[in-house]
Every structure is written in structure tokens, then in C-alpha cells.
């Protein structure tokens, strides 16, 4: 089925401007045209037209640091959360996220393997939500901030144990391997700024994930953690909010390959 949305003000996302008297042509779930009405190509005869009365239309947004299965999207309430409760939370959050204008999301960690099931349900149309790059449990070291039991974390120490953990996550079908590189004020066993892993461990995790065609996301707040992540080739860095100039320069140098999702709302 073809649809024509007309008489709208379009923000295309290519610069800061918006276009008056614009239109969008959609076939199925694909946008065929978005621009000035006067520039529309030849349209099929049987399309459905809808006049938006000058309303503002913009592309869907991407949530780059999603935790859909966390209770109220907060990590401080998930230690003893049952998988059934977390699943209901994830379904509710997925619908809320899409309804808020986020049409895609990058998971930064999931309790249990809920994100994988949620991704498949969204693709099949049985659950309403954004297109999702699904993550598994956070990979953490012994005595890291995520070494607290429950369905949040998968603990591994040493390069080969971490490679095995990555392979186990590949087996369940994750798109993104999440690794918790440094501490924050969640507990006393891994204080802010303290690195959870050695360089060798992080590099082994990234190498194994990339070899298996998966991306790697990391929790990294401190300058030292961000530098470790950049050196290892992590794809997505979460937070990165206590940096020195060297860390900023390293990120700038890799700006086309390594992406920072600051998750400002968490602060």
C-alpha cells in the first residue's frame, strides 16, 4: 500500500532548516520520497492521501543507550527483579519509546536475554517497539560494579574466559556485547575511576566480538576507561563524562568509527 502525507512542514535532519509545503511518499514500511511537494515524482494512482494541515514532521530518533528491561529503566532496582517482571517492563518500555519518537535503539545491556526475544517480537510485529540492536547481560569482572548477582551480569576474568562469554552471548543471538569497563558510585567494591579489566581483557573481548560480527558497547565514565575503550576499538562508549584532553583527542581521531552515547538523563 502506498501513502502520501501532504501539506506538512518537514525537518529532514540534514541541516537546521525545515521545509514548508512538503510531502512524504511511503510504500509499505519504506519512505520513497520526503521533500517539497513541487518536487514529487510520478505517484501511483491507488495511493492513500492524508492532509496533515501544516503539522511538523521529522525522522524517527535513535536511543543510543537503551535499557528496556530495567525496572523503570533504572539499574538500581534490578538486583532481585524476576525475569517475568523484567519482561513486562521491557514490553512496556518498548512501546513507550516508540511512542516518544524513537524508531530505533541500541541496547546497552539487558537483564537475562530479554532484549533478544524483544527484538524478534518487534521484527515479527507481535510487540510494538523500535528497531533494536539487542544486547545480553553486562560482561563484568569479579568485584566490578555489576558483580551483584541477579539477571544483570555475566562475570568473567581473563582473556579466554571473556572470549568464552562473548561466544555464549553469540549463541543466544545478541547484536551488541556490553562490557562494564570502570566503576561508579553503585557500590564500594569498584569505586569511580577504577578500571575493572586490564587492556588485554578488553582487547580480547572486542576482538572476539568483532570476529563474530557483533558490536561492542561499554560503560566508561573516566578518562582512563575511555582511553582503554578507544585503544581496544569498542564501537559504542556510554557516558564518557570525566575526560581529560588526551581522551577527547583520541575520541575525535576516531569520530567516524567510535560513537559516544552520553546518556545525559542518567546524570
mmCIF file of C-alpha atoms in Angstrom:
data_model
loop_
_atom_site.group_PDB
_atom_site.id
_atom_site.type_symbol
_atom_site.label_atom_id
_atom_site.label_comp_id
_atom_site.label_asym_id
_atom_site.label_seq_id
_atom_site.Cartn_x
_atom_site.Cartn_y
_atom_site.Cartn_z
ATOM 1 C CA UNK A 1 0.000 0.000 0.000
ATOM 2 C CA UNK A 2 1.195 3.493 -0.873
ATOM 3 C CA UNK A 3 0.532 6.548 1.288
ATOM 4 C CA UNK A 4 1.048 10.246 0.631
ATOM 5 C CA UNK A 5 1.327 12.572 3.595
ATOM 6 C CA UNK A 6 0.896 16.117 2.302
ATOM 7 C CA UNK A 7 0.656 19.713 3.498
ATOM 8 C CA UNK A 8 3.310 19.334 6.176
ATOM 9 C CA UNK A 9 6.394 21.136 7.461
ATOM 10 C CA UNK A 10 9.346 18.772 7.066
ATOM 11 C CA UNK A 11 12.542 18.611 9.100
ATOM 12 C CA UNK A 12 14.770 16.341 7.040
ATOM 13 C CA UNK A 13 17.628 16.214 9.548
ATOM 14 C CA UNK A 14 20.295 17.191 7.022
ATOM 15 C CA UNK A 15 20.679 20.732 8.432
ATOM 16 C CA UNK A 16 18.873 23.052 10.868
ATOM 17 C CA UNK A 17 16.156 24.167 8.454
ATOM 18 C CA UNK A 18 12.644 22.886 7.826
ATOM 19 C CA UNK A 19 10.716 22.833 4.551
ATOM 20 C CA UNK A 20 7.207 24.272 4.218
ATOM 21 C CA UNK A 21 4.658 22.811 1.771
ATOM 22 C CA UNK A 22 6.288 19.381 1.845
ATOM 23 C CA UNK A 23 5.153 15.802 1.331
ATOM 24 C CA UNK A 24 6.205 12.243 2.205
ATOM 25 C CA UNK A 25 5.517 9.222 -0.007
ATOM 26 C CA UNK A 26 5.570 5.850 1.772
ATOM 27 C CA UNK A 27 5.356 2.363 0.285
ATOM 28 C CA UNK A 28 4.847 -0.315 2.932
ATOM 29 C CA UNK A 29 7.403 0.499 5.587
ATOM 30 C CA UNK A 30 9.781 2.446 3.301
ATOM 31 C CA UNK A 31 9.943 6.168 2.662
ATOM 32 C CA UNK A 32 10.101 6.664 -1.113
ATOM 33 C CA UNK A 33 10.244 10.463 -1.061
ATOM 34 C CA UNK A 34 10.484 13.262 1.511
ATOM 35 C CA UNK A 35 10.747 16.859 0.330
ATOM 36 C CA UNK A 36 8.986 19.789 -1.289
ATOM 37 C CA UNK A 37 5.591 18.907 -2.758
ATOM 38 C CA UNK A 38 6.552 20.561 -6.034
ATOM 39 C CA UNK A 39 9.390 18.056 -6.420
ATOM 40 C CA UNK A 40 7.277 14.894 -6.003
ATOM 41 C CA UNK A 41 7.957 12.204 -8.621
ATOM 42 C CA UNK A 42 5.155 10.489 -10.524
ATOM 43 C CA UNK A 43 2.904 8.736 -7.994
ATOM 44 C CA UNK A 44 0.823 5.541 -8.301
ATOM 45 C CA UNK A 45 -2.912 6.062 -8.821
ATOM 46 C CA UNK A 46 -4.194 3.991 -5.909
ATOM 47 C CA UNK A 47 -2.304 5.668 -3.055
ATOM 48 C CA UNK A 48 -3.994 6.848 0.150
ATOM 49 C CA UNK A 49 -3.615 10.586 0.784
ATOM 50 C CA UNK A 50 -3.662 12.308 4.171
ATOM 51 C CA UNK A 51 -3.580 16.078 4.668
ATOM 52 C CA UNK A 52 -1.585 16.927 7.822
ATOM 53 C CA UNK A 53 -2.710 20.545 7.951
ATOM 54 C CA UNK A 54 0.779 22.013 8.162
ATOM 55 C CA UNK A 55 1.968 19.812 11.042
ATOM 56 C CA UNK A 56 5.696 19.394 11.776
ATOM 57 C CA UNK A 57 7.170 16.036 10.719
ATOM 58 C CA UNK A 58 10.682 14.763 11.442
ATOM 59 C CA UNK A 59 12.622 11.498 11.107
ATOM 60 C CA UNK A 60 12.485 8.995 13.942
ATOM 61 C CA UNK A 61 15.191 9.359 16.589
ATOM 62 C CA UNK A 62 17.653 6.728 17.818
ATOM 63 C CA UNK A 63 18.099 5.979 21.518
ATOM 64 C CA UNK A 64 21.804 5.188 21.718
ATOM 65 C CA UNK A 65 21.838 3.936 25.329
ATOM 66 C CA UNK A 66 18.736 1.828 25.900
ATOM 67 C CA UNK A 67 17.962 -0.354 28.934
ATOM 68 C CA UNK A 68 14.482 -1.575 28.065
ATOM 69 C CA UNK A 69 14.368 -4.451 30.547
ATOM 70 C CA UNK A 70 15.449 -2.492 33.613
ATOM 71 C CA UNK A 71 12.782 -1.703 36.206
ATOM 72 C CA UNK A 72 11.697 1.859 35.306
ATOM 73 C CA UNK A 73 14.849 1.917 33.109
ATOM 74 C CA UNK A 74 16.964 2.220 36.277
ATOM 75 C CA UNK A 75 19.840 -0.107 37.204
ATOM 76 C CA UNK A 76 19.324 0.389 40.931
ATOM 77 C CA UNK A 77 16.149 -1.684 41.124
ATOM 78 C CA UNK A 78 17.070 -4.795 39.179
ATOM 79 C CA UNK A 79 19.093 -6.941 41.556
ATOM 80 C CA UNK A 80 16.226 -9.190 42.546
ATOM 81 C CA UNK A 81 13.797 -8.481 39.699
ATOM 82 C CA UNK A 82 12.200 -11.657 38.358
ATOM 83 C CA UNK A 83 12.525 -12.413 34.661
ATOM 84 C CA UNK A 84 8.741 -12.279 34.262
ATOM 85 C CA UNK A 85 8.558 -8.782 35.752
ATOM 86 C CA UNK A 86 11.525 -7.576 33.708
ATOM 87 C CA UNK A 87 9.923 -8.896 30.504
ATOM 88 C CA UNK A 88 6.717 -6.952 31.154
ATOM 89 C CA UNK A 89 8.815 -3.859 31.863
ATOM 90 C CA UNK A 90 10.674 -4.294 28.566
ATOM 91 C CA UNK A 91 7.468 -4.613 26.533
ATOM 92 C CA UNK A 92 6.034 -1.507 28.213
ATOM 93 C CA UNK A 93 9.234 0.485 27.697
ATOM 94 C CA UNK A 94 9.479 -0.549 24.031
ATOM 95 C CA UNK A 95 6.004 0.800 23.288
ATOM 96 C CA UNK A 96 6.695 3.976 25.276
ATOM 97 C CA UNK A 97 9.995 4.550 23.438
ATOM 98 C CA UNK A 98 8.413 4.199 20.000
ATOM 99 C CA UNK A 99 5.510 6.409 21.013
ATOM 100 C CA UNK A 100 8.008 9.061 22.090
ATOM 101 C CA UNK A 101 9.504 9.219 18.587
ATOM 102 C CA UNK A 102 12.432 6.794 18.896
ATOM 103 C CA UNK A 103 12.200 4.405 15.961
ATOM 104 C CA UNK A 104 15.490 2.610 16.661
ATOM 105 C CA UNK A 105 17.584 1.826 19.714
ATOM 106 C CA UNK A 106 20.988 0.458 20.716
ATOM 107 C CA UNK A 107 20.790 -1.713 23.812
ATOM 108 C CA UNK A 108 23.413 -1.038 26.473
ATOM 109 C CA UNK A 109 22.649 -4.146 28.466
ATOM 110 C CA UNK A 110 19.699 -6.376 29.212
ATOM 111 C CA UNK A 111 18.599 -8.441 32.145
ATOM 112 C CA UNK A 112 18.601 -12.138 31.285
ATOM 113 C CA UNK A 113 18.246 -12.424 27.465
ATOM 114 C CA UNK A 114 15.082 -10.363 27.231
ATOM 115 C CA UNK A 115 16.387 -7.991 24.543
ATOM 116 C CA UNK A 116 16.931 -10.840 22.113
ATOM 117 C CA UNK A 117 13.355 -12.065 22.494
ATOM 118 C CA UNK A 118 12.071 -8.482 22.377
ATOM 119 C CA UNK A 119 13.982 -7.743 19.160
ATOM 120 C CA UNK A 120 12.446 -10.792 17.482
ATOM 121 C CA UNK A 121 8.940 -9.939 18.688
ATOM 122 C CA UNK A 122 9.282 -6.392 17.332
ATOM 123 C CA UNK A 123 10.507 -7.702 13.966
ATOM 124 C CA UNK A 124 7.573 -10.140 13.811
ATOM 125 C CA UNK A 125 5.087 -7.416 14.731
ATOM 126 C CA UNK A 126 3.818 -9.102 17.895
ATOM 127 C CA UNK A 127 5.245 -6.348 20.158
ATOM 128 C CA UNK A 128 5.265 -2.633 19.361
ATOM 129 C CA UNK A 129 8.689 -1.027 19.681
ATOM 130 C CA UNK A 130 11.719 0.472 17.929
ATOM 131 C CA UNK A 131 14.131 -1.441 15.702
ATOM 132 C CA UNK A 132 16.555 -2.814 18.263
ATOM 133 C CA UNK A 133 20.191 -3.845 18.372
ATOM 134 C CA UNK A 134 19.880 -6.351 21.211
ATOM 135 C CA UNK A 135 22.431 -6.830 23.975
ATOM 136 C CA UNK A 136 22.771 -9.576 26.540
ATOM 137 C CA UNK A 137 23.842 -9.314 30.160
ATOM 138 C CA UNK A 138 26.631 -6.897 31.068
ATOM 139 C CA UNK A 139 30.060 -8.521 30.955
ATOM 140 C CA UNK A 140 31.818 -7.652 34.187
ATOM 141 C CA UNK A 141 34.876 -8.690 36.129
ATOM 142 C CA UNK A 142 34.893 -10.124 39.640
ATOM 143 C CA UNK A 143 34.395 -7.208 42.067
ATOM 144 C CA UNK A 144 33.140 -4.909 39.313
ATOM 145 C CA UNK A 145 30.052 -2.748 39.790
ATOM 146 C CA UNK A 146 27.888 -5.372 38.091
ATOM 147 C CA UNK A 147 29.176 -8.283 40.208
ATOM 148 C CA UNK A 148 25.971 -8.380 42.230
ATOM 149 C CA UNK A 149 24.029 -11.433 41.082
ATOM 150 C CA UNK A 150 20.560 -11.462 39.577
ATOM 151 C CA UNK A 151 19.915 -11.391 35.871
ATOM 152 C CA UNK A 152 22.011 -8.323 35.060
ATOM 153 C CA UNK A 153 25.568 -9.562 34.716
ATOM 154 C CA UNK A 154 27.823 -12.274 33.348
ATOM 155 C CA UNK A 155 31.116 -12.362 35.259
ATOM 156 C CA UNK A 156 34.359 -13.426 33.583
ATOM 157 C CA UNK A 157 38.047 -12.872 34.355
ATOM 158 C CA UNK A 158 40.934 -13.239 31.938
ATOM 159 C CA UNK A 159 41.064 -13.010 28.137
ATOM 160 C CA UNK A 160 39.975 -16.580 27.416
ATOM 161 C CA UNK A 161 37.111 -16.552 29.903
ATOM 162 C CA UNK A 162 35.895 -13.336 28.292
ATOM 163 C CA UNK A 163 36.186 -14.840 24.815
ATOM 164 C CA UNK A 164 34.032 -17.729 26.027
ATOM 165 C CA UNK A 165 31.488 -15.275 27.449
ATOM 166 C CA UNK A 166 31.318 -13.466 24.107
ATOM 167 C CA UNK A 167 30.766 -16.797 22.339
ATOM 168 C CA UNK A 168 27.978 -17.651 24.776
ATOM 169 C CA UNK A 169 26.298 -14.342 24.001
ATOM 170 C CA UNK A 170 26.725 -15.031 20.287
ATOM 171 C CA UNK A 171 24.987 -18.360 20.824
ATOM 172 C CA UNK A 172 21.841 -16.672 22.184
ATOM 173 C CA UNK A 173 21.825 -14.166 19.299
ATOM 174 C CA UNK A 174 22.899 -10.799 20.682
ATOM 175 C CA UNK A 175 23.871 -7.945 18.356
ATOM 176 C CA UNK A 176 25.827 -5.960 20.949
ATOM 177 C CA UNK A 177 28.207 -7.181 23.652
ATOM 178 C CA UNK A 178 28.133 -4.791 26.617
ATOM 179 C CA UNK A 179 31.213 -4.586 28.850
ATOM 180 C CA UNK A 180 31.409 -2.643 32.126
ATOM 181 C CA UNK A 181 34.906 -1.113 31.999
ATOM 182 C CA UNK A 182 35.079 1.137 35.072
ATOM 183 C CA UNK A 183 33.346 1.741 38.362
ATOM 184 C CA UNK A 184 30.945 4.373 39.593
ATOM 185 C CA UNK A 185 29.162 5.075 42.850
ATOM 186 C CA UNK A 186 26.973 1.961 42.790
ATOM 187 C CA UNK A 187 28.978 0.028 45.374
ATOM 188 C CA UNK A 188 32.242 0.228 47.314
ATOM 189 C CA UNK A 189 33.955 -2.707 45.602
ATOM 190 C CA UNK A 190 34.572 -0.800 42.338
ATOM 191 C CA UNK A 191 34.740 2.957 43.053
ATOM 192 C CA UNK A 192 34.579 5.680 40.368
ATOM 193 C CA UNK A 193 37.621 5.757 38.108
ATOM 194 C CA UNK A 194 38.855 2.266 38.960
ATOM 195 C CA UNK A 195 39.264 0.062 35.872
ATOM 196 C CA UNK A 196 37.540 -3.319 36.099
ATOM 197 C CA UNK A 197 39.577 -5.008 33.349
ATOM 198 C CA UNK A 198 43.112 -4.971 32.009
ATOM 199 C CA UNK A 199 43.851 -3.724 28.494
ATOM 200 C CA UNK A 200 44.407 -7.320 27.404
ATOM 201 C CA UNK A 201 40.968 -8.378 28.652
ATOM 202 C CA UNK A 202 39.114 -5.555 26.899
ATOM 203 C CA UNK A 203 41.038 -6.121 23.667
ATOM 204 C CA UNK A 204 40.238 -9.847 23.742
ATOM 205 C CA UNK A 205 36.537 -9.101 24.248
ATOM 206 C CA UNK A 206 36.429 -6.674 21.328
ATOM 207 C CA UNK A 207 38.455 -8.920 19.034
ATOM 208 C CA UNK A 208 36.229 -11.918 19.704
ATOM 209 C CA UNK A 209 33.023 -9.934 19.261
ATOM 210 C CA UNK A 210 34.162 -8.338 16.018
ATOM 211 C CA UNK A 211 35.302 -11.709 14.721
ATOM 212 C CA UNK A 212 31.746 -12.910 15.318
ATOM 213 C CA UNK A 213 30.256 -9.838 13.548
ATOM 214 C CA UNK A 214 28.956 -8.296 16.774
ATOM 215 C CA UNK A 215 29.424 -4.756 18.017
ATOM 216 C CA UNK A 216 30.754 -3.856 21.473
ATOM 217 C CA UNK A 217 29.291 -1.263 23.842
ATOM 218 C CA UNK A 218 30.923 -0.236 27.092
ATOM 219 C CA UNK A 219 30.249 1.646 30.280
ATOM 220 C CA UNK A 220 33.160 4.111 30.572
ATOM 221 C CA UNK A 221 32.909 7.270 32.641
ATOM 222 C CA UNK A 222 36.538 8.086 33.442
ATOM 223 C CA UNK A 223 39.269 9.311 31.104
ATOM 224 C CA UNK A 224 41.257 6.124 31.736
ATOM 225 C CA UNK A 225 38.287 3.934 30.826
ATOM 226 C CA UNK A 226 37.562 5.868 27.636
ATOM 227 C CA UNK A 227 41.218 5.615 26.571
ATOM 228 C CA UNK A 228 41.141 1.870 27.213
ATOM 229 C CA UNK A 229 37.964 1.548 25.149
ATOM 230 C CA UNK A 230 39.316 3.576 22.231
ATOM 231 C CA UNK A 231 42.580 1.618 22.142
ATOM 232 C CA UNK A 232 40.637 -1.663 22.074
ATOM 233 C CA UNK A 233 38.270 -0.496 19.327
ATOM 234 C CA UNK A 234 34.982 -0.518 21.255
ATOM 235 C CA UNK A 235 32.132 0.597 18.953
ATOM 236 C CA UNK A 236 29.820 2.413 21.389
ATOM 237 C CA UNK A 237 31.012 4.235 24.520
ATOM 238 C CA UNK A 238 28.453 5.072 27.180
ATOM 239 C CA UNK A 239 28.795 8.204 29.357
ATOM 240 C CA UNK A 240 32.395 9.429 28.818
ATOM 241 C CA UNK A 241 31.737 12.342 31.165
ATOM 242 C CA UNK A 242 35.002 12.707 33.143
ATOM 243 C CA UNK A 243 37.549 13.192 30.380
ATOM 244 C CA UNK A 244 40.946 14.819 30.043
ATOM 245 C CA UNK A 245 42.229 16.417 26.842
ATOM 246 C CA UNK A 246 44.028 13.263 25.735
ATOM 247 C CA UNK A 247 40.801 11.254 25.908
ATOM 248 C CA UNK A 248 38.909 13.956 23.985
ATOM 249 C CA UNK A 249 41.599 13.983 21.287
ATOM 250 C CA UNK A 250 41.502 10.194 20.998
ATOM 251 C CA UNK A 251 37.721 10.229 20.560
ATOM 252 C CA UNK A 252 37.977 12.984 17.967
ATOM 253 C CA UNK A 253 40.502 11.000 15.972
ATOM 254 C CA UNK A 254 38.119 8.010 15.865
ATOM 255 C CA UNK A 255 34.888 10.008 15.455
ATOM 256 C CA UNK A 256 33.877 8.113 12.294
ATOM 257 C CA UNK A 257 34.177 4.681 13.925
ATOM 258 C CA UNK A 258 33.602 5.055 17.673
ATOM 259 C CA UNK A 259 30.416 6.701 18.923
ATOM 260 C CA UNK A 260 29.605 8.179 22.336
ATOM 261 C CA UNK A 261 26.141 7.945 23.882
ATOM 262 C CA UNK A 262 26.410 10.173 26.956
ATOM 263 C CA UNK A 263 23.026 9.138 28.430
ATOM 264 C CA UNK A 264 22.600 12.647 29.816
ATOM 265 C CA UNK A 265 19.281 11.870 31.508
ATOM 266 C CA UNK A 266 21.042 9.466 33.855
ATOM 267 C CA UNK A 267 23.094 12.324 35.283
#
